[in-house]
Structure formats: C-alpha cells, structure tokens
mmCIF file of C-alpha atoms in Angstrom:
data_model
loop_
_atom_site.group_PDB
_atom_site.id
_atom_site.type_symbol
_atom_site.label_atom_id
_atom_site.label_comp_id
_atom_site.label_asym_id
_atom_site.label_seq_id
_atom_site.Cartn_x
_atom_site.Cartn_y
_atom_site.Cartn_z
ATOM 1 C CA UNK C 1 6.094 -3.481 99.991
ATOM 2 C CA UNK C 2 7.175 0.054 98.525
ATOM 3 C CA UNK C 3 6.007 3.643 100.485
ATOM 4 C CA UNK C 4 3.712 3.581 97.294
ATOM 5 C CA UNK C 5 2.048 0.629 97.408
ATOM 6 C CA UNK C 6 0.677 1.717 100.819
ATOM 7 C CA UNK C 7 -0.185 5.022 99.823
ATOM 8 C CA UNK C 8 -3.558 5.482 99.286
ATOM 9 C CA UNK C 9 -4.321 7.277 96.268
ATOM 10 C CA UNK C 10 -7.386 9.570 95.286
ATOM 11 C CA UNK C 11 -8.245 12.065 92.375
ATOM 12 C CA UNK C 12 -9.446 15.877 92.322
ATOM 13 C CA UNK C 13 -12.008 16.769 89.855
ATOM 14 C CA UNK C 14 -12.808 19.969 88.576
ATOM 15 C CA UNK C 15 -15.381 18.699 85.700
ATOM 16 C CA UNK C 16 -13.458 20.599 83.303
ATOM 17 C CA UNK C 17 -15.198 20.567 79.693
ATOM 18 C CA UNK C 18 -13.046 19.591 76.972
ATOM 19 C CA UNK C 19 -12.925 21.349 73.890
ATOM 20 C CA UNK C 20 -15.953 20.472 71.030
ATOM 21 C CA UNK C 21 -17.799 19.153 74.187
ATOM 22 C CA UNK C 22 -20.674 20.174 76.471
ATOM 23 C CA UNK C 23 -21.504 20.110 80.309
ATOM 24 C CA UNK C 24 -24.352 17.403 80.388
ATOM 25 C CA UNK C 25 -21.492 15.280 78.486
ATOM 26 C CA UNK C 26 -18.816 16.443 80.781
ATOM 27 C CA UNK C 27 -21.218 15.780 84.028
ATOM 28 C CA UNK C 28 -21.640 11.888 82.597
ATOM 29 C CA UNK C 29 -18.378 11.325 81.949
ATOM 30 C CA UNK C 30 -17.399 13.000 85.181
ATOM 31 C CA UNK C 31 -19.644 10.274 86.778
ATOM 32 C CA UNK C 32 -18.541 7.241 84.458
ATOM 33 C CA UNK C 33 -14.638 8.307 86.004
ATOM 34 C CA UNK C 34 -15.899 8.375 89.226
ATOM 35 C CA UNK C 35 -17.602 4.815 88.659
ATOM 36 C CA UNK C 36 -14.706 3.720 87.239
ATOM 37 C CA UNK C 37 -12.450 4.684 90.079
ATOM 38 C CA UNK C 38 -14.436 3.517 92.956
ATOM 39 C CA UNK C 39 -13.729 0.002 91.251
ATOM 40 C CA UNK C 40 -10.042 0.183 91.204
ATOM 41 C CA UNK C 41 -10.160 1.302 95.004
ATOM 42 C CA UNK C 42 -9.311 4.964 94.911
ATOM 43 C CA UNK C 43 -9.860 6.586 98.204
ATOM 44 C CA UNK C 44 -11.046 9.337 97.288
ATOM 45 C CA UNK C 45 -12.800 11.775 94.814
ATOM 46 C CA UNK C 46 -13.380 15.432 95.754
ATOM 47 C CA UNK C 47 -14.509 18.163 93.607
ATOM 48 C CA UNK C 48 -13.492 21.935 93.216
ATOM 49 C CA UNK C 49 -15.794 25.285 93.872
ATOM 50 C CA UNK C 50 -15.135 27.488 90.661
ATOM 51 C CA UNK C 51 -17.756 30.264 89.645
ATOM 52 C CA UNK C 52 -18.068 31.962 86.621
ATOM 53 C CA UNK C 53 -15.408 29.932 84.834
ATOM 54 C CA UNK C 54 -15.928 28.891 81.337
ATOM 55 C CA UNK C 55 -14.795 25.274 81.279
ATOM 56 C CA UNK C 56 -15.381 24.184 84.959
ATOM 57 C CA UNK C 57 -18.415 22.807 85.573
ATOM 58 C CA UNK C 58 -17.932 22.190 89.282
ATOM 59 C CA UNK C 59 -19.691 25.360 90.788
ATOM 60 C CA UNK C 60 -22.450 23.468 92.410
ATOM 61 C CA UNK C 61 -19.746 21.024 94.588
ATOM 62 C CA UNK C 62 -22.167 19.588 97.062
ATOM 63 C CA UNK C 63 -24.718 18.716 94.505
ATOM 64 C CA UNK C 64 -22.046 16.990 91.893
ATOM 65 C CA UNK C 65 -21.171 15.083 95.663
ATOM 66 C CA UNK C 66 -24.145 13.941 95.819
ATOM 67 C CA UNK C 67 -24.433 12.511 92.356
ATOM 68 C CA UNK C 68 -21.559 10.809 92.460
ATOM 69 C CA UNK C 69 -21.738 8.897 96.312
ATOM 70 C CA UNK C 70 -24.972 7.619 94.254
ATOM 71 C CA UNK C 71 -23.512 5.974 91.893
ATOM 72 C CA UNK C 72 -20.162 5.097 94.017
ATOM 73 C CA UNK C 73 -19.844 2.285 96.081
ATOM 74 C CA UNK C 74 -16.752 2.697 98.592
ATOM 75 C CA UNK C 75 -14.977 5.780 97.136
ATOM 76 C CA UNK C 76 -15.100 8.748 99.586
ATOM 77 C CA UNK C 77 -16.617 11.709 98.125
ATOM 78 C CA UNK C 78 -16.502 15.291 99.054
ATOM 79 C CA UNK C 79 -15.342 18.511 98.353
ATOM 80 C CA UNK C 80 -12.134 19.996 97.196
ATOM 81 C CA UNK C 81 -13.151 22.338 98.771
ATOM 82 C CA UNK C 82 -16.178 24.369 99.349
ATOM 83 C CA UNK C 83 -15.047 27.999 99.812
ATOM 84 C CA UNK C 84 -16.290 28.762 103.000
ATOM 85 C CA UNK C 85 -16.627 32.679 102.599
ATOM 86 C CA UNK C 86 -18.724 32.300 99.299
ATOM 87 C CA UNK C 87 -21.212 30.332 102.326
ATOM 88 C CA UNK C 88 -22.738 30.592 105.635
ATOM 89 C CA UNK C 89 -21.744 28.124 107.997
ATOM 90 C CA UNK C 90 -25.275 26.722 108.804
ATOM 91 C CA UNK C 91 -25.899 26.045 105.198
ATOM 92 C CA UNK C 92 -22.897 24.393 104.776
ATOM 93 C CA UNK C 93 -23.628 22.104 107.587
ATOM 94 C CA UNK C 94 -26.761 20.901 106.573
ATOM 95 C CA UNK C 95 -26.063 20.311 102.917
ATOM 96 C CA UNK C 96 -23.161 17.786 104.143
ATOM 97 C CA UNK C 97 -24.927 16.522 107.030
ATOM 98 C CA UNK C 98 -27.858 15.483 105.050
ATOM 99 C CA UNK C 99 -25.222 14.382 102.605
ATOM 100 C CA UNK C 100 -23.684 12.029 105.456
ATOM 101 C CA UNK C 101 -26.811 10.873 106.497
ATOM 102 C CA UNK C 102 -27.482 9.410 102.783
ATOM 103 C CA UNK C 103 -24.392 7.838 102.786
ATOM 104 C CA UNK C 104 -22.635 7.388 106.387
ATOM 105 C CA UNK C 105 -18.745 7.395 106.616
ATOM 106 C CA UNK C 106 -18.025 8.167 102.841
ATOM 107 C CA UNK C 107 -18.263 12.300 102.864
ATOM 108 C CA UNK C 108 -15.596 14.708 103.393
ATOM 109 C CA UNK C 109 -15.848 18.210 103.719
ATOM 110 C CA UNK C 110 -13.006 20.249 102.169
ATOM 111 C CA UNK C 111 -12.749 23.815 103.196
ATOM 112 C CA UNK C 112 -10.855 26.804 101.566
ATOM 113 C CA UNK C 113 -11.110 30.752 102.158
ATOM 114 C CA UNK C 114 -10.316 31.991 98.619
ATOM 115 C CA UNK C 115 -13.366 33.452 96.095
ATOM 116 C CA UNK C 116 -12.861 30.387 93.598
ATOM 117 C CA UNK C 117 -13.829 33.611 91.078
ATOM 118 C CA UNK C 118 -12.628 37.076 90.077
ATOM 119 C CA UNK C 119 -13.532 39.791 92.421
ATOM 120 C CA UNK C 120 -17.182 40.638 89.804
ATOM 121 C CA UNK C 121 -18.337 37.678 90.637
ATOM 122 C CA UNK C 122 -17.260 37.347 94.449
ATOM 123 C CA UNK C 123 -19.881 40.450 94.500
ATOM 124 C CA UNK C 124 -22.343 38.707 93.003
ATOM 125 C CA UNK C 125 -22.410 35.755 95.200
ATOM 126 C CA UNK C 126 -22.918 38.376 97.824
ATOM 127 C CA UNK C 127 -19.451 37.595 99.180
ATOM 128 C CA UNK C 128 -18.090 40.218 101.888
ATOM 129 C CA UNK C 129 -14.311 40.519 101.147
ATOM 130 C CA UNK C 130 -13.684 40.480 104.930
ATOM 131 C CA UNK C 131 -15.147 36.956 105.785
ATOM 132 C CA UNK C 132 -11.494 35.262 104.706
ATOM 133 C CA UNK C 133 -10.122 36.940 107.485
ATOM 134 C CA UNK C 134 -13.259 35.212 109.571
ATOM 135 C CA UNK C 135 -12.288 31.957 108.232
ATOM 136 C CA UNK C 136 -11.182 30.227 111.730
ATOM 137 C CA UNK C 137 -14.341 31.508 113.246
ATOM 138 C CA UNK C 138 -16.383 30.061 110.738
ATOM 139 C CA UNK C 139 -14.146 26.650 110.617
ATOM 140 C CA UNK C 140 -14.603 26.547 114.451
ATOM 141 C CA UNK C 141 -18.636 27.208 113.930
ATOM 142 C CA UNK C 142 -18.716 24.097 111.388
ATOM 143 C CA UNK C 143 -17.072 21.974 113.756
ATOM 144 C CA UNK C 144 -19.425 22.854 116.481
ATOM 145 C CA UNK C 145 -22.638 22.379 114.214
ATOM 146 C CA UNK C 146 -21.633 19.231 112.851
ATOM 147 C CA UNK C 147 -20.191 17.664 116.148
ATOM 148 C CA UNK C 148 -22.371 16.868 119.226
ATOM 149 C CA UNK C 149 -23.411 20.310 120.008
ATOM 150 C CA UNK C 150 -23.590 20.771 123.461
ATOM 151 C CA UNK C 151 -23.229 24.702 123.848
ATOM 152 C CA UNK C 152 -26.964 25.501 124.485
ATOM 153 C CA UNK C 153 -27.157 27.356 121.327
ATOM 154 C CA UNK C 154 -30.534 27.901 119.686
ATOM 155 C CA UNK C 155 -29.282 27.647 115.947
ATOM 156 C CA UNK C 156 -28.413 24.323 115.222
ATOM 157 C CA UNK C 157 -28.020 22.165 111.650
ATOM 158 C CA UNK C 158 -30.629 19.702 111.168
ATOM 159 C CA UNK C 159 -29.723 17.882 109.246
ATOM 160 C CA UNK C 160 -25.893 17.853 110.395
ATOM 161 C CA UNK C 161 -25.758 17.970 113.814
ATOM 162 C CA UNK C 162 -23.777 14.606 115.449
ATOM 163 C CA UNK C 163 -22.899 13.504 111.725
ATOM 164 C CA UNK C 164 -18.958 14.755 112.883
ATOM 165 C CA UNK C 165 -18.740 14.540 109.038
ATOM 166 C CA UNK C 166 -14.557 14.585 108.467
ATOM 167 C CA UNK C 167 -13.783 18.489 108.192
ATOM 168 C CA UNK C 168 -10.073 19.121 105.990
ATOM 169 C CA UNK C 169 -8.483 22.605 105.568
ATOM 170 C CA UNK C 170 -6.949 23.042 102.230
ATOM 171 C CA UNK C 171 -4.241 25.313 100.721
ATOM 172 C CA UNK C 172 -1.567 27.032 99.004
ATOM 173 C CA UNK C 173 0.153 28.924 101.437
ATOM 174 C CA UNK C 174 0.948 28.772 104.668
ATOM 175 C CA UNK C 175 -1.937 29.827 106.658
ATOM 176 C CA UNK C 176 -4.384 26.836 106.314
ATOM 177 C CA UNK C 177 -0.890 24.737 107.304
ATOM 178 C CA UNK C 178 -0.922 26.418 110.364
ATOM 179 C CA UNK C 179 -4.521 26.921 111.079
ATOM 180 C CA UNK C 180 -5.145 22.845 110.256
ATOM 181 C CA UNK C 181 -1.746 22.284 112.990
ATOM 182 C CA UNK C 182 -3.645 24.559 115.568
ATOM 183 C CA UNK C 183 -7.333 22.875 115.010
ATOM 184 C CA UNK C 184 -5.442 19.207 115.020
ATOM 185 C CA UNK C 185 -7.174 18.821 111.189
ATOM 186 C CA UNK C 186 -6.144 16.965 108.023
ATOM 187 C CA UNK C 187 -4.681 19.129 105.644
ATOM 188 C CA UNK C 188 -4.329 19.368 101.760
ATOM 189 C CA UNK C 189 -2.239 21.140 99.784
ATOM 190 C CA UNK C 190 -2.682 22.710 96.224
ATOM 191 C CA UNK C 191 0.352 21.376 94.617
ATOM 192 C CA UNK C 192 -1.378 20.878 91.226
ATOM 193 C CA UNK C 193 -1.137 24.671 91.223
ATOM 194 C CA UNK C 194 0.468 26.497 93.469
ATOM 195 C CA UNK C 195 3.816 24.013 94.345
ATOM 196 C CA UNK C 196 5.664 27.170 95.536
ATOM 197 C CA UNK C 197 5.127 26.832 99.428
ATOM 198 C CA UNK C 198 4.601 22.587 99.251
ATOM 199 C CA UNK C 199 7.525 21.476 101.470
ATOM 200 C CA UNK C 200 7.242 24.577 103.607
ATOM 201 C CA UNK C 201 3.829 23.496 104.638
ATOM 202 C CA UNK C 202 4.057 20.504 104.910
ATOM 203 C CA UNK C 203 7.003 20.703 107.359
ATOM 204 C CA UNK C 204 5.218 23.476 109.394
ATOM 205 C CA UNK C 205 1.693 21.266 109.426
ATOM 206 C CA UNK C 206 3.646 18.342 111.046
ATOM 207 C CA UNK C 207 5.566 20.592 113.362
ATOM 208 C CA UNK C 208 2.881 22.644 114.599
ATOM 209 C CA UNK C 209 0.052 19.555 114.896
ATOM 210 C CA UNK C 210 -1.865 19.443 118.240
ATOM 211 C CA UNK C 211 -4.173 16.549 118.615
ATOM 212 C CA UNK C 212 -7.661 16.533 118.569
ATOM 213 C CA UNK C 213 -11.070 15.137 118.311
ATOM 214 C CA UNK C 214 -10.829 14.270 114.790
ATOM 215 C CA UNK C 215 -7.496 13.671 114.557
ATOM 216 C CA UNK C 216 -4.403 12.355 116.827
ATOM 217 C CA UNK C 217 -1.723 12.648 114.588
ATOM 218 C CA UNK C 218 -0.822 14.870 111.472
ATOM 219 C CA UNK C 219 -2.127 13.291 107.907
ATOM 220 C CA UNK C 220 -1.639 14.985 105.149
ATOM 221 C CA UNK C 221 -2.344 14.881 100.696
ATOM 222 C CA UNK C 222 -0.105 16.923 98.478
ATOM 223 C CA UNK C 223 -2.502 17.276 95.144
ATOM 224 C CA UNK C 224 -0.594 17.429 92.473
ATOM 225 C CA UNK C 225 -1.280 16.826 87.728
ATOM 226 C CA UNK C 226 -0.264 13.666 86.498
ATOM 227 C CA UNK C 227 -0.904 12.439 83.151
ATOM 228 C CA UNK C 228 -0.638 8.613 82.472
ATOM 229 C CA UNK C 229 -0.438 6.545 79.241
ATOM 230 C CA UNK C 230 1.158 3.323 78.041
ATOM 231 C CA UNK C 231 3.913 5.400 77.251
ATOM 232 C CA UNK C 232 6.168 8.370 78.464
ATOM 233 C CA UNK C 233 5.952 9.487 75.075
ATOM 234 C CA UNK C 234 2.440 9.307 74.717
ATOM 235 C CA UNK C 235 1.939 10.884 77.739
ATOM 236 C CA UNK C 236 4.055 13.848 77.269
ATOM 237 C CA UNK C 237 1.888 14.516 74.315
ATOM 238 C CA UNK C 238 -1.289 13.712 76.137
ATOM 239 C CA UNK C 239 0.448 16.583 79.041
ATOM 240 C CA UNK C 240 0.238 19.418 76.084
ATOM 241 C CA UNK C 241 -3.662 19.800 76.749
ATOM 242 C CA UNK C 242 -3.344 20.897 80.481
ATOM 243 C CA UNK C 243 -0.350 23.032 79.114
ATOM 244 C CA UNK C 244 -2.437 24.909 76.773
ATOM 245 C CA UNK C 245 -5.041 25.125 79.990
ATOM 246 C CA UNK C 246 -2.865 26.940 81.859
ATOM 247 C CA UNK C 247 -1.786 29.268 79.057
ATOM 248 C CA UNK C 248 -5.003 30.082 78.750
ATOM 249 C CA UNK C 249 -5.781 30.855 83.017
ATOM 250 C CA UNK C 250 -2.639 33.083 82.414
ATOM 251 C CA UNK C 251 -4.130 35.095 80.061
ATOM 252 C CA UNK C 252 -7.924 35.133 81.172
ATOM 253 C CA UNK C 253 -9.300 32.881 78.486
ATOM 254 C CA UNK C 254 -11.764 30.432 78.769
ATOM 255 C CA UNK C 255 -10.694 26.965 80.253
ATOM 256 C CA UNK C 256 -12.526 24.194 78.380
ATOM 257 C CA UNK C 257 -9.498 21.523 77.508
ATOM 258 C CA UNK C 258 -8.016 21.606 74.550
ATOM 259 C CA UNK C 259 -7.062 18.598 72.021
ATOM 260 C CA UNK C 260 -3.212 17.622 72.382
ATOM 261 C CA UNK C 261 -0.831 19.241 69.994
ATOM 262 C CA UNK C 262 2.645 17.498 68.780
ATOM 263 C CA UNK C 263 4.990 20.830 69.193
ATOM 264 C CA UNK C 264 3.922 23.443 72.299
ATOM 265 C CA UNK C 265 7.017 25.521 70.820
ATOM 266 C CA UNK C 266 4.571 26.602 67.938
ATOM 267 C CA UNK C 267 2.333 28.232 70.658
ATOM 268 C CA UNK C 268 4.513 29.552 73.437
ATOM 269 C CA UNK C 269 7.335 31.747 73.729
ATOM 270 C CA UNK C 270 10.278 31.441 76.047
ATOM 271 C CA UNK C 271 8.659 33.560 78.863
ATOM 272 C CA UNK C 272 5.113 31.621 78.734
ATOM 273 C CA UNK C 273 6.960 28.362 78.601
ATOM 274 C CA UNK C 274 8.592 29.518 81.758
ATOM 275 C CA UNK C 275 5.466 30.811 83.805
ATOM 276 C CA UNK C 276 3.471 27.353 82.619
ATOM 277 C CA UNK C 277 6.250 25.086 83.459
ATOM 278 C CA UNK C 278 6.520 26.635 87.457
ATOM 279 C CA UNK C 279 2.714 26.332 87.652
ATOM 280 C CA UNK C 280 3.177 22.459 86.735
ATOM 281 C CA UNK C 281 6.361 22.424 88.455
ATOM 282 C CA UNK C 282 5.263 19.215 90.480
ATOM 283 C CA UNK C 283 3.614 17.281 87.303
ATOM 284 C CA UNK C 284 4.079 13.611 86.990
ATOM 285 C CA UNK C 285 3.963 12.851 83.630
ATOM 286 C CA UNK C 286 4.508 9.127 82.257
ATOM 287 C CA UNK C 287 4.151 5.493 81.377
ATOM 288 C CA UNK C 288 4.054 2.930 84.228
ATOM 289 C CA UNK C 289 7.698 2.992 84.865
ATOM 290 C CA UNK C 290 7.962 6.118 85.158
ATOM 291 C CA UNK C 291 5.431 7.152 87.059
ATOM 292 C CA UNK C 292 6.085 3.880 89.333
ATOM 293 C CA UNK C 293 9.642 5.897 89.818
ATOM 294 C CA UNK C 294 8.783 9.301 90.065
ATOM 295 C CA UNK C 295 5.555 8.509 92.818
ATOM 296 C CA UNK C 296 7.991 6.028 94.991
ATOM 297 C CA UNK C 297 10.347 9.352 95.021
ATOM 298 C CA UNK C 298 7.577 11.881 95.506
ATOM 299 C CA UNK C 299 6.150 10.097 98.405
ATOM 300 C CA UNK C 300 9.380 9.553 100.091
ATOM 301 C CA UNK C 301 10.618 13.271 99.499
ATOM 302 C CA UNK C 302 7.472 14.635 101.412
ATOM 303 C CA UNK C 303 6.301 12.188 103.429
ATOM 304 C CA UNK C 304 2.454 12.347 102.465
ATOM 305 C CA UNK C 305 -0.090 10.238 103.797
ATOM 306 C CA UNK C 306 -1.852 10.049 100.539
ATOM 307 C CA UNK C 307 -1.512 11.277 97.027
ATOM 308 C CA UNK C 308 -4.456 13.290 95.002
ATOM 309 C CA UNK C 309 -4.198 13.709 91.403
ATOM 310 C CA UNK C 310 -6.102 15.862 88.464
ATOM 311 C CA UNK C 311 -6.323 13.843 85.616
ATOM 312 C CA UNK C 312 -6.678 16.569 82.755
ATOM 313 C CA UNK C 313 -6.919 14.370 79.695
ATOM 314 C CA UNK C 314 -8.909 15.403 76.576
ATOM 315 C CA UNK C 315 -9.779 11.898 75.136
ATOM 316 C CA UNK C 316 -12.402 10.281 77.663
ATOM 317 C CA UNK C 317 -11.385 7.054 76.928
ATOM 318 C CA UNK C 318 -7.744 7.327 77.447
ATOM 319 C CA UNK C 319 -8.638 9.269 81.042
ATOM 320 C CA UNK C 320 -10.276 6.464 81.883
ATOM 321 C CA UNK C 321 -7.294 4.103 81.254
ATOM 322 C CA UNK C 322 -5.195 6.634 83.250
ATOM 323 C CA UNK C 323 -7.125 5.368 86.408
ATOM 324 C CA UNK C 324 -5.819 1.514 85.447
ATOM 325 C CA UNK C 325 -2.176 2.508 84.171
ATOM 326 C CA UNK C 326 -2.143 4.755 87.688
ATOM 327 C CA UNK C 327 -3.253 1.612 90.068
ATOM 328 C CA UNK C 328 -1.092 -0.573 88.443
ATOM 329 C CA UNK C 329 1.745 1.628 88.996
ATOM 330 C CA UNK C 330 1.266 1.462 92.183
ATOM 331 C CA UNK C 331 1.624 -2.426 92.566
ATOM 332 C CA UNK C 332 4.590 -2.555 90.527
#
C-alpha cells in the first residue's frame, strides 16, 4: 500500500457562497457535501470562524457543527477553528460538550487566537486585543473544563465537563507549533493560506512534542486547496475561481466565488499573479493521476498524519464529484 492510501483524508469548509447564489442555498449544499463525504469515508469535516465577511457563511461554527453531525453518520465534525479570543472559555465548553454529548466520539474542537475579522469588527464582538496573548491560559482553562475536573473550582461547564472532547491548536506560524509541542496536542496547519512557515512547523511540532493525556505521540494535518476534475485541464480551469477569490481578499472585496474564467491573464497583472500564486503556493490542482502523484509526494515530503483540503469549486455538482475523483485517487 502507498503513504496515501493510509492517509486519512478530511475537508475544511468555510461555506463560501458562490457567485449568483445565496446562504440558505450555500448552507444545503454545504450539508449535501458533508452527506456526501461521510459516505466515501472522509475523516473529517471542520468548519472556519469568519465574521463580517461577505461570502463566508461560517460565522456561527458550532451551530453549522451541529447541523451537519445530524445529518452525518461517521464523519468527525468540528471546528476549524473557533477563535478562542472572539469567546470565553466556559461558553466554549459547553457549546461542544453538549455537542459531544449528542453525538459521542465524533466532535473536535479546533482552536485559533486570530480575530477571523478586521479590527471594526473584532470591537464589535467585544473582543479585547490582549486576550491572544492569553491564549495558553485560556487553552489550559478548556482543557480543565472539559476533562475530569478535579481542581475544586466552583465554575464548571455543564454540559462539558468529563466529555475530554479532542482539543487541536491550529496555525500559520510558529507559535501554535510550539504551544501544541508544549501541551502534547494535535496540531493543524493553515497551508491553504499561509504555506510560508509549513515545513518549519511542522519540524518544530515533532521536535518539541511532550506527551500527554490526549496525546502520546505528535499527529499532525497540513490543510492545504486542491481542485479535482476528470481532467488536469479541466481542473486548472475549475482552479481560476479560488484564484479570482484570492484576488479579491487582496484587495478587500467581497468573497462570494466566482464562475471559472478560460484566461486569468485578462484579469491580473504580473505583480497580482505573483502575490496569488504564493498564497496558493501549496495547491494541488488535477485529474486523478495527477493528484494520485502530487498527494503520494506531498505526504512523503512532510510527513503528515492526515491531509485536509478546501474544495473551492463554483459548480455544486462538479464539487461534489471532487469528493469521488479525490477518494479514488487515493486507492490508485
């Protein structure tokens, strides 16, 4: 067997609304994917915190979490992450311990210290700027209200206490690497858009790991876009619509997803090109050969546990044949 056929592959979804469409249509299709992938035997499906983003309809993660372990049967569900400092701890801990208690040994609980917003918004979710640099605190809290809590403290979540739902730090630098070492935690990383630091990480994750509770030995995901279709050519053009995405985050537009277009050249220059091709630096993008390639050599290069993907696709129909054309990659 290849390094890919026992890798266990999941998906990150940011219920992002595609041009033309709406968010009740985006939130069914978001759980017809998630259907869809719980039959093929994805691992896992977690879901990103984004306020005030036009286009991403994931702001309310633990409720869209909810939704979808409903109508999932095996898949693990959870977040991708929750953005701790937008929260307090206790809340957290009971949403996702009643959460656990609906469906036992199927939740994860993602955690991240950036906004997920612009700094207008940050205010608005009554956000104090200096609870990132509180983030261990409040990881170390979460553990301790979700594990058997034994400290004689008054304040405990009920729901959530003794669920010891699965905590993960996630990432795009180098402090949640070394924070989810220290704590002995699975970590994620944000390749799909910040690839900059991914081997650095990585390396410094496994080197620094300690043991724990949760976890003996390091495991880690790299998340990074792919974009499968019968074809490589097909899916090149099908890989123009996350292209024009990220043209438009660079220049503070609106994010809904944008139809496929044959020639990017008639919409970027040189320097745009540049800045959108480093944000997708790690992209897979291809038919089943090629992605059967280019995932062997991507799991082998950074020695991953597991693989998460965005699957930013415009047509619904084709993203949902990206889930089969993905899996049977894999078996190749």
């Amino acid at each position: 067997m290849s390094l890919l056929a026992d890798t266990p592959l999941s998906l990150l979804e940011l219920a992002t609304v595609p041009q033309g469409s709406d968010i009740p249509q985006t939130l069914q299709h978001m759980l017809e994917h998630a259907r869809h992938a719980d039959q093929l035997g994805f691992k896992r499906l977690w879901l990103a915190e984004h306020h005030n983003m036009a286009g991403i309809a994931s702001s309310a993660t633990s409720v869209l979490v909810g939704q979808i372990a409903a109508q999932t049967q095996q898949i693990r569900v959870g977040s991708g992450g929750v953005m701790l400092p937008n929260h307090a701890p206790l809340v957290i801990a009971e949403q996702f311990g009643t959460l656990a208690s609906l469906y036992p040994d199927r939740i994860d609980l993602g955690l991240g210290r950036a906004p997920g917003t612009d700094p207008i918004t940050s205010r608005a979710l009554r956000r104090d700027d200096m609870r990132a640099e509180q983030f261990p605190a409040e990881v170390a809290e979460l553990q301790r209200l979700l594990g058997d809590d034994t400290s004689g403290k008054r304040v405990k979540a009920y729901p959530g206490s003794g669920t010891h739902v699965p905590i993960w730090l996630l990432g795009s630098s180098l402090f949640s690497a070394q924070l989810a070492a220290h704590r002995g935690l699975p970590y994620a990383f944000a390749a799909h858009f910040a690839p900059r630091y991914l081997h650095e990480a990585l390396a410094l994750y496994r080197q620094q790991f300690r043991p724990s509770e949760q976890l003996s030995e390091p495991y880690a995901i790299a998340t990074i876009p792919l974009i499968a279709a019968a074809s490589d050519k097909e899916a090149h053009y099908l890989a123009t619509s996350s292209q024009q995405r990220v043209m438009a985050l660079m220049s503070g537009q609106p994010l809904f997803l944008p139809p496929p277009v044959a020639n990017m050249d008639e919409l970027w220059d040189i320097p745009m090109q540049a800045q959108v091709q480093s944000f997708l630096a790690m992209a897979v993008v291809g038919g089943p050969a090629t992605l059967t390639f280019k995932l062997e050599a991507l799991v082998k290069e950074l020695g991953v546990n597991e693989l998460m993907f965005t699957n930013d696709i415009y047509d619904r129909q084709k993203r949902l044949d990206a889930l089969e054309i993905v899996m049977d990659a894999k078996q190749r």
